[in-house]
C-alpha cells in the first residue's frame, strides 16, 4: 500500500526525532549540574554534598556545583527543586528533614513522595550531644542531672525547625521530660559557631558538623546517638550506654531530582552517585567525620523511596505528640 505524502512526512519526522531524543538523553549532561543544599554553607549536609559532588563531576564529565538555599528547615531549597525543570540539571541533596516536613509544615507546598524523582541514599550520620567547652556537667550522667534541675535555664541551639538538631533536641527533652530554651538558627554552621563561642549552651548535631570541634577541644562532648560507638570518636559513649535507649537518631541523606525525570538521566546520576560512594577519598573523609557511605544497593531510587516512606510514618506521631509545627 502506498503511503500518502502527509503520512510519509509524519513517518520521516518520527524517524528523525526519535534518534535525536535518544541522543539528547545519551549526551546528558552537556552543561554543569547544580545540587541545591537546603541549608547554609559549612553545615553537615553541605559537607556531604561537596564531597560527593567532586567525584560525580569527574564521572559525569561536567562540573557539579553546590548552591546553598537555606531557610525554613530546608523547605525553601526543596521547594525550589520541586518546581525546577526536570532536565536533570537541578538536583536536591537533603537529609531526614524530607521525612519530617510533611508533618511539621501545614502549608508545605510540595509532597516529598510525589514531587521528586529519587536517585539514591548517600549516608546515615550519627549525632552527638555537645556543649560549650566550659559548660558545667562533665559527663552524660552529670548532664542528665543538670538538665533535670536547670533545664529551663539552659539554651539549646538548633539549625531551624525541622532540622536534624531540632529533631534530636525534641527527643532529648522528651526522654528527660525537661524543657530548655530553644534558640533556632539559619543552619547548623552558625549554630555551631555560637556553641564554640559560648553564646549558647548546647546542641545535638551530626558528627559531620561536630567531630572536628570535639577533637580540637572546642566543645565538650557527652554522647553519640547511634546504637554503637563511632570509630572516629571511640571514647564517646552512646546514649544507650547512658540509660537513654529512646534517644537514638541517625541522619540519612538522599539525592533527588524534580518529578518525572527521564529514566535515562536518573540512571546516569545513580551510576555517578554509586561511583562517588565507592571513591576512597570520600570513604576516608566520611570516616573522619564519623560516618560511612551506604552500600551500593542502597544508593538506588528504590532504596531512597523506601527509606523516605518509612521515615515519614515514623516521625509523624512523634512530631504530633510534641505539638511543634511551623507555618
XYZ file of C-alpha atoms in Angstrom, residues 25-310:
286
model
C 19.441 11.531 26.808
C 22.708 9.795 25.980
C 24.639 13.075 25.856
C 23.446 14.227 29.288
C 24.914 16.233 30.850
C 26.041 18.868 28.349
C 26.346 21.650 30.944
C 27.090 21.982 34.671
C 24.704 20.304 37.112
C 23.593 22.144 40.261
C 22.895 20.348 43.533
C 20.843 22.513 45.849
C 21.645 22.045 49.530
C 18.726 23.498 51.502
C 20.957 24.586 54.388
C 23.770 27.058 54.975
C 27.322 26.521 53.766
C 29.599 24.819 56.253
C 26.892 22.629 57.773
C 26.930 18.815 57.779
C 24.664 18.338 54.737
C 26.771 20.860 52.828
C 29.904 18.890 53.727
C 28.398 15.623 52.470
C 27.232 17.294 49.253
C 30.602 18.818 48.410
C 32.484 15.559 48.939
C 30.077 13.632 46.699
C 29.893 16.380 44.058
C 33.651 16.326 43.450
C 33.610 12.706 42.308
C 30.294 12.980 40.467
C 31.806 15.819 38.417
C 34.518 13.505 37.137
C 32.067 10.703 36.430
C 29.555 12.889 34.571
C 32.160 14.891 32.658
C 30.580 18.158 33.790
C 31.074 20.271 36.856
C 28.621 19.543 39.682
C 28.063 22.784 41.564
C 26.690 23.265 45.080
C 24.147 26.011 45.720
C 23.073 26.715 49.292
C 19.435 27.765 49.635
C 18.811 27.814 53.376
C 15.732 28.698 55.364
C 12.513 27.222 56.741
C 14.129 23.986 57.878
C 15.234 23.075 54.372
C 11.835 23.546 52.751
C 12.802 26.624 50.713
C 15.546 24.812 48.829
C 13.469 21.653 48.465
C 10.551 23.653 47.102
C 12.844 25.298 44.571
C 13.871 21.883 43.223
C 10.262 20.630 43.229
C 9.403 23.496 40.861
C 12.537 23.234 38.710
C 12.812 21.811 35.208
C 13.144 18.014 35.254
C 16.004 18.054 32.726
C 18.471 16.764 35.322
C 20.408 19.992 35.788
C 18.861 20.925 39.135
C 19.053 18.364 41.942
C 18.462 18.295 45.696
C 20.621 16.779 48.413
C 18.519 16.682 51.564
C 18.543 14.816 54.855
C 15.989 13.385 57.271
C 14.086 16.681 57.051
C 12.390 15.420 53.891
C 10.521 12.921 56.071
C 9.526 15.342 58.824
C 8.463 18.301 56.675
C 5.006 16.889 55.739
C 4.042 16.871 59.429
C 5.937 19.935 60.625
C 4.717 22.272 57.871
C 0.983 22.587 57.419
C 1.370 24.607 54.211
C 4.356 22.837 52.767
C 3.641 23.403 49.089
C 5.125 20.114 47.886
C 4.842 16.391 48.584
C 8.204 14.667 49.203
C 6.825 11.366 47.852
C 5.241 12.640 44.627
C 7.025 15.863 43.655
C 10.553 14.457 43.382
C 12.437 11.769 41.493
C 14.613 9.769 43.927
C 18.180 8.981 42.847
C 19.649 7.221 45.872
C 20.645 7.212 49.524
C 24.080 8.549 50.426
C 24.913 8.101 54.088
C 23.436 7.862 57.567
C 25.166 10.107 60.066
C 25.140 9.638 63.870
C 24.583 12.657 66.085
C 26.473 13.889 69.112
C 25.351 15.813 72.185
C 27.827 18.627 72.738
C 28.037 21.860 74.710
C 30.231 24.906 75.070
C 33.580 23.817 76.449
C 33.058 25.490 79.839
C 29.579 24.022 80.424
C 29.318 22.721 83.992
C 28.460 18.969 83.529
C 31.488 16.779 82.852
C 29.815 13.600 81.567
C 26.456 12.337 80.318
C 25.215 11.318 83.753
C 26.080 14.768 85.056
C 24.383 16.390 82.077
C 21.163 14.464 82.679
C 21.105 15.535 86.345
C 21.928 19.131 85.449
C 19.175 19.373 82.833
C 16.580 17.894 85.165
C 17.406 20.561 87.733
C 18.201 23.534 85.478
C 16.729 22.704 82.070
C 14.555 25.813 81.862
C 17.668 27.999 82.095
C 19.710 26.083 79.502
C 19.876 27.410 75.941
C 19.643 24.735 73.250
C 20.689 25.690 69.706
C 19.304 24.122 66.543
C 19.635 24.698 62.829
C 15.970 25.649 62.409
C 12.583 23.965 62.632
C 12.703 20.562 61.007
C 16.480 20.341 61.108
C 18.243 17.271 62.471
C 19.396 19.212 65.538
C 15.801 20.316 66.160
C 14.558 16.710 65.989
C 17.304 15.456 68.269
C 16.524 18.227 70.724
C 12.864 17.208 70.813
C 13.848 13.611 71.534
C 16.320 14.684 74.222
C 13.783 16.861 76.037
C 11.096 14.201 75.688
C 13.406 11.467 77.006
C 14.373 13.535 80.063
C 10.947 15.158 80.472
C 12.525 18.604 80.609
C 12.204 21.859 78.684
C 15.075 24.034 77.501
C 15.234 27.467 75.905
C 15.313 26.701 72.183
C 17.436 29.016 70.029
C 16.865 28.405 66.284
C 19.489 29.395 63.704
C 19.563 29.598 59.924
C 21.671 26.473 59.559
C 23.987 24.217 61.551
C 27.124 26.208 60.713
C 26.046 29.407 62.519
C 24.665 27.372 65.434
C 27.977 25.584 65.940
C 29.860 28.872 65.688
C 27.906 30.201 68.657
C 28.391 26.967 70.620
C 32.163 27.292 70.134
C 31.940 30.987 71.020
C 29.958 30.270 74.176
C 26.881 32.304 73.188
C 24.582 29.265 73.683
C 24.916 26.235 75.918
C 24.415 23.072 73.890
C 23.294 21.321 70.719
C 22.734 17.805 69.412
C 24.124 17.703 65.895
C 25.589 15.397 63.274
C 29.115 14.040 63.608
C 29.890 15.669 60.254
C 29.440 19.019 61.986
C 30.893 18.243 65.424
C 33.770 15.752 65.111
C 36.451 18.313 64.244
C 35.375 20.626 67.072
C 35.296 17.718 69.551
C 38.793 16.565 68.588
C 40.089 20.130 68.751
C 38.664 20.594 72.246
C 36.486 23.485 71.128
C 33.325 21.876 72.541
C 32.538 19.417 75.327
C 31.075 16.109 74.095
C 28.743 13.877 76.092
C 27.330 11.076 73.928
C 26.670 9.781 70.424
C 23.107 8.862 69.400
C 23.962 5.728 67.388
C 23.438 2.139 68.663
C 27.216 1.617 68.700
C 30.181 3.891 69.271
C 31.674 5.544 66.191
C 35.234 4.816 65.100
C 36.203 8.485 64.835
C 35.123 9.150 68.459
C 35.817 5.842 70.239
C 35.814 7.333 73.746
C 32.381 8.894 73.371
C 29.670 6.677 74.932
C 26.335 6.011 73.255
C 23.069 7.319 74.640
C 22.045 3.696 75.247
C 25.083 3.262 77.489
C 23.824 6.314 79.373
C 20.408 4.728 80.014
C 18.699 6.721 77.273
C 17.793 3.973 74.760
C 14.994 6.047 73.174
C 17.434 8.790 72.255
C 18.736 7.174 69.077
C 18.688 9.071 65.813
C 20.698 8.849 62.608
C 20.520 11.460 59.898
C 20.280 9.885 56.467
C 20.924 11.863 53.284
C 19.466 11.323 49.827
C 19.783 12.735 46.313
C 16.650 13.780 44.390
C 15.584 15.494 41.197
C 12.275 17.089 40.246
C 9.442 14.684 39.495
C 9.177 12.829 36.189
C 12.872 12.955 35.289
C 13.811 10.859 32.291
C 14.833 7.333 33.415
C 17.975 7.530 31.278
C 19.088 10.646 33.166
C 18.262 9.059 36.522
C 20.323 6.025 35.555
C 23.349 8.202 34.784
C 23.001 10.101 38.050
C 22.578 6.880 40.008
C 25.741 5.435 38.454
C 27.697 8.626 39.202
C 26.461 8.626 42.795
C 27.445 4.989 43.303
C 30.908 5.713 41.893
C 31.290 8.635 44.299
C 30.329 6.497 47.280
C 32.983 3.919 46.374
C 35.699 6.547 46.000
C 38.455 6.037 48.574
C 38.813 9.736 49.309
C 35.093 10.037 50.003
C 35.160 6.922 52.200
C 38.134 8.267 54.146
C 36.661 11.757 54.608
C 33.312 10.290 55.668
C 35.120 8.106 58.217
C 36.936 11.135 59.623
C 33.526 12.746 60.103
C 32.067 9.730 61.876
C 30.025 8.226 59.072
C 30.280 5.946 56.037
C 28.687 5.725 52.569
C 25.700 3.434 52.186
C 26.161 0.157 50.331
C 25.778 0.134 46.563
C 22.327 -1.457 46.704
C 21.167 1.392 48.944
C 22.347 4.120 46.584
C 19.302 3.492 44.373
C 15.935 5.153 43.713
C 14.046 2.195 45.214
C 16.024 2.278 48.475
C 15.578 6.032 48.866
C 11.830 5.747 48.237
C 11.526 3.014 50.854
C 13.530 4.978 53.431
C 11.554 8.173 52.845
C 8.208 6.385 53.121
C 9.110 4.567 56.347
